[in-house]
Coordinates of C-alpha atoms in Angstrom, one line a residue:
Chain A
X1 CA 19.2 21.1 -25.1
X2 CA 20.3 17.2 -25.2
X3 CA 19.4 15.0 -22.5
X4 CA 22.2 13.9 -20.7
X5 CA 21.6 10.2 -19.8
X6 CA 25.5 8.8 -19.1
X7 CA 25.5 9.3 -15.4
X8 CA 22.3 7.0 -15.1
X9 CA 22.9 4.1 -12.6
X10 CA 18.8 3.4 -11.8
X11 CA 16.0 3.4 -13.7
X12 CA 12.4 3.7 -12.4
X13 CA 9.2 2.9 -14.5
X14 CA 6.2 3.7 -13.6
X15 CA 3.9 0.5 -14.1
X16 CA -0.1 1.1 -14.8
X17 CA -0.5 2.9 -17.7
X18 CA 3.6 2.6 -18.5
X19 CA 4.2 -1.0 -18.2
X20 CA 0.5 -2.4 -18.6
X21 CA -3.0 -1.1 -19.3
X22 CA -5.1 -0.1 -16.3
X23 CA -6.6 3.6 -17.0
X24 CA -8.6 1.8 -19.4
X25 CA -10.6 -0.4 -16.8
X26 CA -10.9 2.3 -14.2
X27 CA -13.1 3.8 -17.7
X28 CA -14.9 1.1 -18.2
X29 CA -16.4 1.1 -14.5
X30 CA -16.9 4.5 -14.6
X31 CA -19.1 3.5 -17.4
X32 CA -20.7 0.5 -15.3
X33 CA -21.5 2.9 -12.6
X34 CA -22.7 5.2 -14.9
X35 CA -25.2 2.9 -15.9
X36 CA -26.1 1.4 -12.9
X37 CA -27.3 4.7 -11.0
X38 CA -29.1 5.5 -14.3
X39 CA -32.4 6.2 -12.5
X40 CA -31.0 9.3 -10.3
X41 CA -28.6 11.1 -13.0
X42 CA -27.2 11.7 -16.3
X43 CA -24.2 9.3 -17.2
X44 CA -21.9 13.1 -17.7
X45 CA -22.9 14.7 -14.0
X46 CA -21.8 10.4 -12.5
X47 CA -18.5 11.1 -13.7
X48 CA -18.4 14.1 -12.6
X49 CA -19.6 13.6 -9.0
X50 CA -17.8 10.5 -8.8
X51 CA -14.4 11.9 -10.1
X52 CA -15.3 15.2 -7.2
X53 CA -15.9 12.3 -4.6
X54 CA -13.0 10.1 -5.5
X55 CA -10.8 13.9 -5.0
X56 CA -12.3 14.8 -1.9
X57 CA -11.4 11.4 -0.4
X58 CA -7.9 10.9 -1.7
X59 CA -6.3 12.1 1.3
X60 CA -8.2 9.6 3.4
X61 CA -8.3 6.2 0.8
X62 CA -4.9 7.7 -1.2
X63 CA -5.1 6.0 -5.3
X64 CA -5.6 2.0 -6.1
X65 CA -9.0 0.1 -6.9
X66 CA -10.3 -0.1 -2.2
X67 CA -10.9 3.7 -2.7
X68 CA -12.6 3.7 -5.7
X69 CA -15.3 0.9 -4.8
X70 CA -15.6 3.1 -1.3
X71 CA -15.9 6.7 -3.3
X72 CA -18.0 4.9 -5.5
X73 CA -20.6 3.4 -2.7
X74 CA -20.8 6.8 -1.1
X75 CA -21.6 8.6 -4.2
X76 CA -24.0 6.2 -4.5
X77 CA -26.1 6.8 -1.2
X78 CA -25.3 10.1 -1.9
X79 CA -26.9 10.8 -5.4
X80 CA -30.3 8.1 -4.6
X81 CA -30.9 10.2 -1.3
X82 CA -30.1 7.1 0.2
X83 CA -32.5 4.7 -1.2
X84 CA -29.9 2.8 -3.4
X85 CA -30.8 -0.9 -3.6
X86 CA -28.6 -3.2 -2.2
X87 CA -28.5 -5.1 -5.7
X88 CA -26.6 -2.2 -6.8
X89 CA -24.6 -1.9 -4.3
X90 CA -23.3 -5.3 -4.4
X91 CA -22.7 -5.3 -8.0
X92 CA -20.3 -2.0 -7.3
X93 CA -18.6 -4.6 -4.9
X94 CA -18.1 -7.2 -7.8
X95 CA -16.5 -4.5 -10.1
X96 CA -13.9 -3.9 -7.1
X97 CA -13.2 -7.5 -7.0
X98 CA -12.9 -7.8 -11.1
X99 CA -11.0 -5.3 -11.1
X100 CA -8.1 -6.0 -8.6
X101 CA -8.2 -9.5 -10.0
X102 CA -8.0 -8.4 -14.1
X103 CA -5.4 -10.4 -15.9
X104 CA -2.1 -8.3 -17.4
X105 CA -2.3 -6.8 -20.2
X106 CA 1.4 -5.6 -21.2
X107 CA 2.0 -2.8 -23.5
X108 CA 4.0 -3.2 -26.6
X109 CA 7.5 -3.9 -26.6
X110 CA 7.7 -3.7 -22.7
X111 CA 9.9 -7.1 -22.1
X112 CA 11.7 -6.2 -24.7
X113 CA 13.0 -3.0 -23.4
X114 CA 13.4 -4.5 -19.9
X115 CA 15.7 -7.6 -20.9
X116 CA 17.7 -5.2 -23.0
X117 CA 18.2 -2.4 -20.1
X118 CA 18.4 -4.6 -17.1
X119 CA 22.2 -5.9 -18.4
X120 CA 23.6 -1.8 -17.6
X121 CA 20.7 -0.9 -15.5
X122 CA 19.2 -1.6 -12.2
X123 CA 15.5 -1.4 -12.8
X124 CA 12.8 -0.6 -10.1
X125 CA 9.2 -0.3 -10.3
X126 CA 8.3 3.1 -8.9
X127 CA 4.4 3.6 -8.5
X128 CA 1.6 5.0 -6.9
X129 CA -1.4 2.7 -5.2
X130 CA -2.0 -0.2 -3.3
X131 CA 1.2 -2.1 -2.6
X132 CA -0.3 -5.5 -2.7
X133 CA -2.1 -4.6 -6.0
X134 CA 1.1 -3.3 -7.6
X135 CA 3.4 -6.1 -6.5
X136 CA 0.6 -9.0 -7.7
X137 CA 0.4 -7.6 -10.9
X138 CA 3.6 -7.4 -11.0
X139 CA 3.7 -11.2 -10.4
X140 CA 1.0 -12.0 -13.0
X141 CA 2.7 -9.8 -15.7
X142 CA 6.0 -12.1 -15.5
X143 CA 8.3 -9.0 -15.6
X144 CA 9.2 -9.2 -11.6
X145 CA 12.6 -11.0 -12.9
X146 CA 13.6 -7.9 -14.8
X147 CA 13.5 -5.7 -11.6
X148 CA 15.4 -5.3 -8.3
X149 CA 12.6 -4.4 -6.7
X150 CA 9.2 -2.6 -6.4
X151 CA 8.8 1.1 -4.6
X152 CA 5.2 2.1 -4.0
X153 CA 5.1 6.0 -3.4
X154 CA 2.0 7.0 -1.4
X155 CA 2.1 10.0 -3.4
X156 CA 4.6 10.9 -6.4
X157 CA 5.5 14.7 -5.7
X158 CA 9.2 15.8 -5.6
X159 CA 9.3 14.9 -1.9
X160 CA 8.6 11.3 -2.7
X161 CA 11.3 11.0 -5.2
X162 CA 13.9 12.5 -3.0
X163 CA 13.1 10.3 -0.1
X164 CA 13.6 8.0 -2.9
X165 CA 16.6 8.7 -4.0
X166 CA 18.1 8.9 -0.3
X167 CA 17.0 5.7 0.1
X168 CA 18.4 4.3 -3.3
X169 CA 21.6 6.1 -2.3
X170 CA 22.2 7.6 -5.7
X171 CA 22.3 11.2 -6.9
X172 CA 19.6 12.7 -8.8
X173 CA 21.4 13.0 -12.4
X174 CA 21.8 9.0 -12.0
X175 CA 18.1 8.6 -11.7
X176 CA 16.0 8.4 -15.1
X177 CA 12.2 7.8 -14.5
X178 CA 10.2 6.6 -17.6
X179 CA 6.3 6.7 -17.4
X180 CA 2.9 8.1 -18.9
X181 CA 2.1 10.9 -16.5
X182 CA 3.4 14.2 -16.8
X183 CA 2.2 14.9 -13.9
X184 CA 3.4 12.3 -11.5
X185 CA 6.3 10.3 -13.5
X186 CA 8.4 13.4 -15.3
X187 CA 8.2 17.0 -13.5
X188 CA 8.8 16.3 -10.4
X189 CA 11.8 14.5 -11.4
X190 CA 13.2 17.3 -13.6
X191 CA 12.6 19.9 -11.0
X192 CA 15.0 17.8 -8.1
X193 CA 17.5 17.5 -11.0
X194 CA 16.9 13.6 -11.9
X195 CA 16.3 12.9 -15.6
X196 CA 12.5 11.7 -16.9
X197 CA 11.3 10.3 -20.0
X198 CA 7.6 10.3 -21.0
X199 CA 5.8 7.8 -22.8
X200 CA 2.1 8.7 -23.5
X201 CA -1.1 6.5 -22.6
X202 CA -4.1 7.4 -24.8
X203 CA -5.9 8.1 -22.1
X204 CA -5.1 9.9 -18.5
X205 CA -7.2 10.5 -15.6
X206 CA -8.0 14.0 -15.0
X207 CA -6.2 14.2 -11.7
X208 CA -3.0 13.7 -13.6
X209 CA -3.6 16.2 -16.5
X210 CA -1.3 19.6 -16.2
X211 CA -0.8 22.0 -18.4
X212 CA 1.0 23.0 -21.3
X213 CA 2.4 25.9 -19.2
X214 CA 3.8 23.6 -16.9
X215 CA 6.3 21.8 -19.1
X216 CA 7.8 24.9 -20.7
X217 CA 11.3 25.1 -21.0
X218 CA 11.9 21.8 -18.8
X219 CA 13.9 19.6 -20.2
X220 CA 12.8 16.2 -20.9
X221 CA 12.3 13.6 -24.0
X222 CA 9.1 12.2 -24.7
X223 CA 8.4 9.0 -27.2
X224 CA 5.7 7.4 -29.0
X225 CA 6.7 3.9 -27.8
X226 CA 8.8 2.5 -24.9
X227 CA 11.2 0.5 -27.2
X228 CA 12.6 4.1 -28.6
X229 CA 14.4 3.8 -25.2
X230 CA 17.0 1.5 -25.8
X231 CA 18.2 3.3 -28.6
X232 CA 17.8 7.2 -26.6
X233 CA 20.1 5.2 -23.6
X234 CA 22.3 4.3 -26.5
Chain B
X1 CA 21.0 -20.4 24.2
X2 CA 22.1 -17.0 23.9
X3 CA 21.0 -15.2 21.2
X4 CA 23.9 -13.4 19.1
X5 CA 23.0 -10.0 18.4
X6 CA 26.8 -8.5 18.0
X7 CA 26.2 -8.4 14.2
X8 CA 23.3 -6.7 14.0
X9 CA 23.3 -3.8 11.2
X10 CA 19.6 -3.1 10.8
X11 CA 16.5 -3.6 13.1
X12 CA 13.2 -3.2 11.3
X13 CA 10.3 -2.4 13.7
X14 CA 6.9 -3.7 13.1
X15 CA 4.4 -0.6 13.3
X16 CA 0.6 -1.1 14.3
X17 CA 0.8 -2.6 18.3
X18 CA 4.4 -2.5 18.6
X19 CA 5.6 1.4 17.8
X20 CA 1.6 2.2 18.6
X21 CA -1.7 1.3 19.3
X22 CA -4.3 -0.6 16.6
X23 CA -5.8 -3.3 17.1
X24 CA -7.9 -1.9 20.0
X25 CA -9.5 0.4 16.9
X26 CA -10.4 -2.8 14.9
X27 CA -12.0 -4.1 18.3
X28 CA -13.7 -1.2 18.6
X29 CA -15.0 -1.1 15.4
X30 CA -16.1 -4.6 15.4
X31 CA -18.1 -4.2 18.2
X32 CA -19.9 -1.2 16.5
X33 CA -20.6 -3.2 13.4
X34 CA -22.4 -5.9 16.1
X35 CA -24.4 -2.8 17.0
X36 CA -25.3 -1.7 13.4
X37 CA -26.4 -5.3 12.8
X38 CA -28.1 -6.4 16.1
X39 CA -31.4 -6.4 14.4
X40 CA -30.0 -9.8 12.1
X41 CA -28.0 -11.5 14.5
X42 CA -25.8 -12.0 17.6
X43 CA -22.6 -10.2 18.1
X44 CA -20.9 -13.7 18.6
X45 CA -22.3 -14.7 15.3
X46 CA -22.0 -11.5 13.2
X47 CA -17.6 -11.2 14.6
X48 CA -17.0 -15.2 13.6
X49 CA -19.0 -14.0 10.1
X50 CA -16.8 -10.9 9.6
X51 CA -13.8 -12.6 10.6
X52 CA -15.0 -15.5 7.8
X53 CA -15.8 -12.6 5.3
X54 CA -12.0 -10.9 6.0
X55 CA -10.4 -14.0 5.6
X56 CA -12.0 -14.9 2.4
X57 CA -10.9 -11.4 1.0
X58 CA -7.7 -11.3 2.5
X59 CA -6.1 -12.0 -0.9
X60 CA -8.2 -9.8 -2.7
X61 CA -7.6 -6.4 -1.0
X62 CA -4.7 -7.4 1.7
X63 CA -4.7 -5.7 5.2
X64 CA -5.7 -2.6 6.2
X65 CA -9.1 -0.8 6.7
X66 CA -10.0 -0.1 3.4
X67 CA -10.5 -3.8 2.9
X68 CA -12.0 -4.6 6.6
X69 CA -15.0 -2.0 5.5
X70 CA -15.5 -3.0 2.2
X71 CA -15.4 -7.1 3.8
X72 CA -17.9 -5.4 6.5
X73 CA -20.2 -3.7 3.3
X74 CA -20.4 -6.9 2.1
X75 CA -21.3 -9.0 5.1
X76 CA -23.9 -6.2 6.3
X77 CA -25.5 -6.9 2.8
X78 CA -25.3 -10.8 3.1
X79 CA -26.5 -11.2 6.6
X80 CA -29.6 -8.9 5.8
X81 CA -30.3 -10.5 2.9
X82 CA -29.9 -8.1 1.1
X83 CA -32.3 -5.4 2.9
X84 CA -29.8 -3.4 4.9
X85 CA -30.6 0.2 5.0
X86 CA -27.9 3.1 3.0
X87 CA -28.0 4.6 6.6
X88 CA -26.0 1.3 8.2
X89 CA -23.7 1.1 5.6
X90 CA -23.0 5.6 5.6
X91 CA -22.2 4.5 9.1
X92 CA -19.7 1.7 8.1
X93 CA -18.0 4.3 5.5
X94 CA -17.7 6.7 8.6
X95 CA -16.4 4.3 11.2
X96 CA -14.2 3.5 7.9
X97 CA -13.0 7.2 7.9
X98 CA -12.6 7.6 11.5
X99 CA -10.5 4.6 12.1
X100 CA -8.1 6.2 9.2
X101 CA -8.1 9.5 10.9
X102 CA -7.6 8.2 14.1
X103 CA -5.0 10.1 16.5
X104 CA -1.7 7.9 17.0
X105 CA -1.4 6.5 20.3
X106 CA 2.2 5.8 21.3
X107 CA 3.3 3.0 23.3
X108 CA 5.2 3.2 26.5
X109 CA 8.7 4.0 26.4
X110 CA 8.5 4.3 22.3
X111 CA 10.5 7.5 21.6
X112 CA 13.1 6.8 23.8
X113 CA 14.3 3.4 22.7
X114 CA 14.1 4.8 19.4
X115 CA 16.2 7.8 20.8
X116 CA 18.7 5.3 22.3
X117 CA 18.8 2.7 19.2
X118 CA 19.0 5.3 16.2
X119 CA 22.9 6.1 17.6
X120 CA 24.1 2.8 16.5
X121 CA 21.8 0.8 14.7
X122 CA 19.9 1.6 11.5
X123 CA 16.2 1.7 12.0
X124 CA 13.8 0.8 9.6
X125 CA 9.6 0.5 9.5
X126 CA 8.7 -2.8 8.4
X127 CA 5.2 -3.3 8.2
X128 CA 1.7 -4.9 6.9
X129 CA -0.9 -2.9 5.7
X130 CA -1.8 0.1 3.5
X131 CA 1.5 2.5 2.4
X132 CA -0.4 5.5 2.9
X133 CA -2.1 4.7 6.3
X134 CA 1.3 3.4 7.2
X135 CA 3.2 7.1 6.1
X136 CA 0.5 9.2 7.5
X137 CA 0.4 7.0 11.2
X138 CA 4.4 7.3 11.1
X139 CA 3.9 11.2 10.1
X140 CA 1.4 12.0 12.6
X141 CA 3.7 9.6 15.5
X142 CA 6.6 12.2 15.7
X143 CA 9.2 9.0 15.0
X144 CA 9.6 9.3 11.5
X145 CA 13.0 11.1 11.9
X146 CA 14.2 8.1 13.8
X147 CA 13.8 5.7 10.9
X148 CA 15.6 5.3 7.3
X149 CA 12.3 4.6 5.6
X150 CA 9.6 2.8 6.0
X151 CA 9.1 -0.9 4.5
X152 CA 5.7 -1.7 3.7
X153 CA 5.3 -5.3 3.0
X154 CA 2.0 -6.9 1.5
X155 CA 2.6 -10.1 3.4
X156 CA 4.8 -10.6 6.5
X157 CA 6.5 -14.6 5.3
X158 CA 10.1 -15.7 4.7
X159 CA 9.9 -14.8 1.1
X160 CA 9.2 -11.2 1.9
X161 CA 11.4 -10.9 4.2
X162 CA 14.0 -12.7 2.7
X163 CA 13.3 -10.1 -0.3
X164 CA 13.9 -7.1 2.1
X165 CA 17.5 -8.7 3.2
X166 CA 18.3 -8.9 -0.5
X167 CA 16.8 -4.8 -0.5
X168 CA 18.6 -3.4 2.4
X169 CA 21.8 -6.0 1.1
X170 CA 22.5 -7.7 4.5
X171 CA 22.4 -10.5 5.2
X172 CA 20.3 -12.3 8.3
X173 CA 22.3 -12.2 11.2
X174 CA 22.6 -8.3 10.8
X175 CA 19.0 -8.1 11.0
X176 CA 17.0 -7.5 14.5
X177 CA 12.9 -7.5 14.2
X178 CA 10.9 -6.2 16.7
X179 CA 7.3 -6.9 16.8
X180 CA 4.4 -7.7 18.7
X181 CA 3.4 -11.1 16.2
X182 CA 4.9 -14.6 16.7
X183 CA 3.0 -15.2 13.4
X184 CA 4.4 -12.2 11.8
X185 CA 7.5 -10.6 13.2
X186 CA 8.9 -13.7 14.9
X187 CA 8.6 -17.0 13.5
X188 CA 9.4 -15.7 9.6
X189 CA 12.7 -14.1 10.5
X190 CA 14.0 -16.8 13.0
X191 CA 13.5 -19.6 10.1
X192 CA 15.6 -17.6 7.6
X193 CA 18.6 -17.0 10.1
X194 CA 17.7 -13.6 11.4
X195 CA 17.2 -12.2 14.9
X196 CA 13.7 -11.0 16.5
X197 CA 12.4 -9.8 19.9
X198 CA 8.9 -10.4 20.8
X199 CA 7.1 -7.8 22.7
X200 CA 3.4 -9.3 22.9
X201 CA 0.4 -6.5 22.9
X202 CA -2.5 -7.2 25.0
X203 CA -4.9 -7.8 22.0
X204 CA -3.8 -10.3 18.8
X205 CA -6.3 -10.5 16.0
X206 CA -7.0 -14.1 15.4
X207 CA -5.6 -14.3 12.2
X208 CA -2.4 -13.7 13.9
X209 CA -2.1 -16.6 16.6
X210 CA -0.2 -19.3 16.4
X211 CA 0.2 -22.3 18.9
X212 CA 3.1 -23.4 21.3
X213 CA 3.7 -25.7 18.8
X214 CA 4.8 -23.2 16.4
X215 CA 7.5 -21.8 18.2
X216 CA 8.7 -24.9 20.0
X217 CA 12.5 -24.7 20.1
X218 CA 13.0 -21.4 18.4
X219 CA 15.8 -19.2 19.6
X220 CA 14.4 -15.7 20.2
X221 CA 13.4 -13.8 23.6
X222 CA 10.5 -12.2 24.8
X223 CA 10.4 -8.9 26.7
X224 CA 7.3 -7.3 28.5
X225 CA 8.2 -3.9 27.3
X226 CA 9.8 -2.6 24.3
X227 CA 12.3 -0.3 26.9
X228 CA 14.4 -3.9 27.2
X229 CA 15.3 -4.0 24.3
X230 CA 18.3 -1.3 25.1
X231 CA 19.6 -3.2 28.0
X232 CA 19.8 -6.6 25.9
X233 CA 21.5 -5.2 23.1
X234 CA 24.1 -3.5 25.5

């Protein structure tokens, strides 16, 4: 069934993982961690307590780079029976900080898409995380120019989007969300009626994997790259 | 010289110490951390250190208390030189947790000027601070049906407020703030054009003062209680 895109007045993008990389360094200190409580467990059971840790506290520390370094430095005192040094702890500290303060790294074709859509569209940034995280990398990626503004969503569950919507004062079939997550960025938009493209990362985060089950029969496009959008939006 | 408030479209209302109690919590869990860390120094020295430590990490993780623990992890590390024990800093995660869980504590009067003002004005959230404590405070409060949404800024200056105008499309004079921060809720939106009421809490974290100086001249009142604020819009 084709897509119908010509009521489409706003268009939301997520931004880690859709506009720049950022999975990819949440990975990588995964891997630091791993390493650095070496002495009390294997690297595989880390990433598993840590990913059970950072689940178990979501609903207190919700998603961005403060909860992680917290999840993390319980886990921590947790796993070493509370002996960790303080050397260690420190250094989880310093990943925090690199972390938050990482230079952009844009995915391909991004200001591309955005200079070309932002003459029929308004653009907004509609993501999940710390709000002053989102809006300086937003800065630091140069692309704030392209967008009316940024919405941070404490979570990203058909709820959120409506409130959204409401707030945007357009109707749901003039709302097209673009982003990586299945999970987060497409269903929840085609089950209020809005319209959702997805554009895969090459790597997700467990929280936001779903099944193939769930994407049966829903109606939805999804590309290799973010410039096929131009050309979809005709 | 009268203030003009017959255009007035929109009044945002600053959250934490106006709507309800906060800053008492921070107080609180200031004077705890001078407990945890008696054994390396005085109260008086470790609150000017974590007030130093905040400061320095303000633009690193913002406001809220993910950041305040994660500044206070830091300094309990420093000032011990490096020897404080996994059980001080579990409690720092905890007072961490309980700060976020905390029941909200309304201030007097709140619901019914909200009550009152909702039938012709419309009321917005604008706040500092983390989107998701800020959601789940305004959930657990009993307002949120009062307000259009909730704005959660990452800093409370001219330029972000001067974004939200361009946001809500008004333009200053149609915009009331309410808030208990010269520094924040005051000063900002008299120096763009637009109209605030100060309604000063008992506490005011330091980074918040400002002097006399600062608001020499400016034309905005001040009420004892946020129930005037009915009467002087008439």
């Amino acid at each position: 069934m084709a897509v119908d895109y010509s009521n489409i007045k706003v268009i939301g993008f997520d931004a880690d993982d859709t506009l720049w990389v950022n999975e990819t360094y949440f990975r990588e200190a995964e891997e630091e961690v791993g390493k650095l409580l070496s002495h009390y467990e294997t690297p595989n059971k880390i990433d598993q307590e840590l990913f059970k840790m950072e689940i178990k506290n979501l609903p207190t520390y919700g998603y961005g780079v403060k909860g992680f370094i917290l999840s993390m430095i319980e886990l921590a005192i947790e796993l070493s029976n509370g002996t960790v040094s303080n050397t260690v702890l420190s250094k989880m500290l310093d990943i925090g900080k690199e972390m938050i303060n990482k230079p952009i790294e844009l995915l391909d074709g991004v200001p591309q898409v955005l200079k070309t859509l932002t003459k029929d569209y308004r653009l907004i940034v509609a993501t999940k995380g710390d709000l002053l995280d989102q809006e300086r990398k937003l800065e630091k990626s140069g692309l704030i120019d392209y967008f009316h503004h940024i919405e941070v969503l404490s979570e990203k569950q058909e709820v959120n989007y409506t409130k959204l919507l409401k707030h945007l004062d357009i109707k749901p079939a003039e709302f097209l969300m673009i982003g990586n997550s299945l999970k987060s960025d497409i269903l929840p938009l085609i089950n209020i009626g809005a319209r959702a493209i997805h554009v895969p990362f090459h790597t997700t985060w467990e929280h936001e994997k779903v099944t193939k089950n769930d994407t049966n029969g829903l109606n939805f496009e999804t590309v290799k790259s973010i410039t096929e959008i131009t050309s979809i939006l005709g």
